[in-house]
Amino acid sequence: MIQKLKKIFASAPVSEPENAFEPTELACACLLTHAALQDGTLEPQEQEAMARLLGQRFKLDNVKAEALLETARGHVAQSVEMYGITRDIKDALAHDERLGLMEMLWQVVYADGELHDYEANLMRRIAGLIYVSDRESGEARKRALRALGILE
């Protein structure tokens, strides 16, 4: 399974050595980047949220989190295909870890203070692809909104 993730990302150029990041770290960073770019712009708040969330989740310092995001941006720029990434994430992460990923994704799409229609559509698609129910995704959304101070 990890070998599958390595194959997916092996063909794209990266700014870090190929083995600098775990495949799951890179896959999650790619999904976060894809979500952040869904509305057509990468806002500074989204960039900061992604770096903070990846740093917390994978215990990376700020420099390493930024390097991971830079690598992910390169992969996302070269490929619009999400099915393989989400399939491998579904296989590599336990259900509670996938719920945590959904919460991270919700925090990124709401980092700029609004939810674009394309972002909402992407979130539904990702939830289905990683086997997270609509109800669970909604609960993750509420947790994310509370964490951002948008929802009491």
C-alpha angles and dihedrals in degrees: 000000000000087000088058091055091048090052092050092054099033095084097055121081114249133197092218126057111279093250095045092102134038113248091242091052091052093045091052091047090051092052092048091049092047090051093048092051094046094095091051099257138070105222120202089242090057092048091050092047092051093049092046094047095046090047092052096043098046099026094244126156117237094263093051092045090052091049090051090052092048090053091047092051089055091052094045091049090056099044136037093184114114103165096083093047094048092045092053092045089051090052097042101044129063117238094260090051090052088051088053090051090052089053090050091050091050090051090053096049091047095043091097091051099254141071114228119210091244090052092051090050092049092050091054091049094048092047091054094045094052093042098249113145122235089248093052091046089051090051090049088050091054091049090050092049090050091049090052092048093242096113125042 
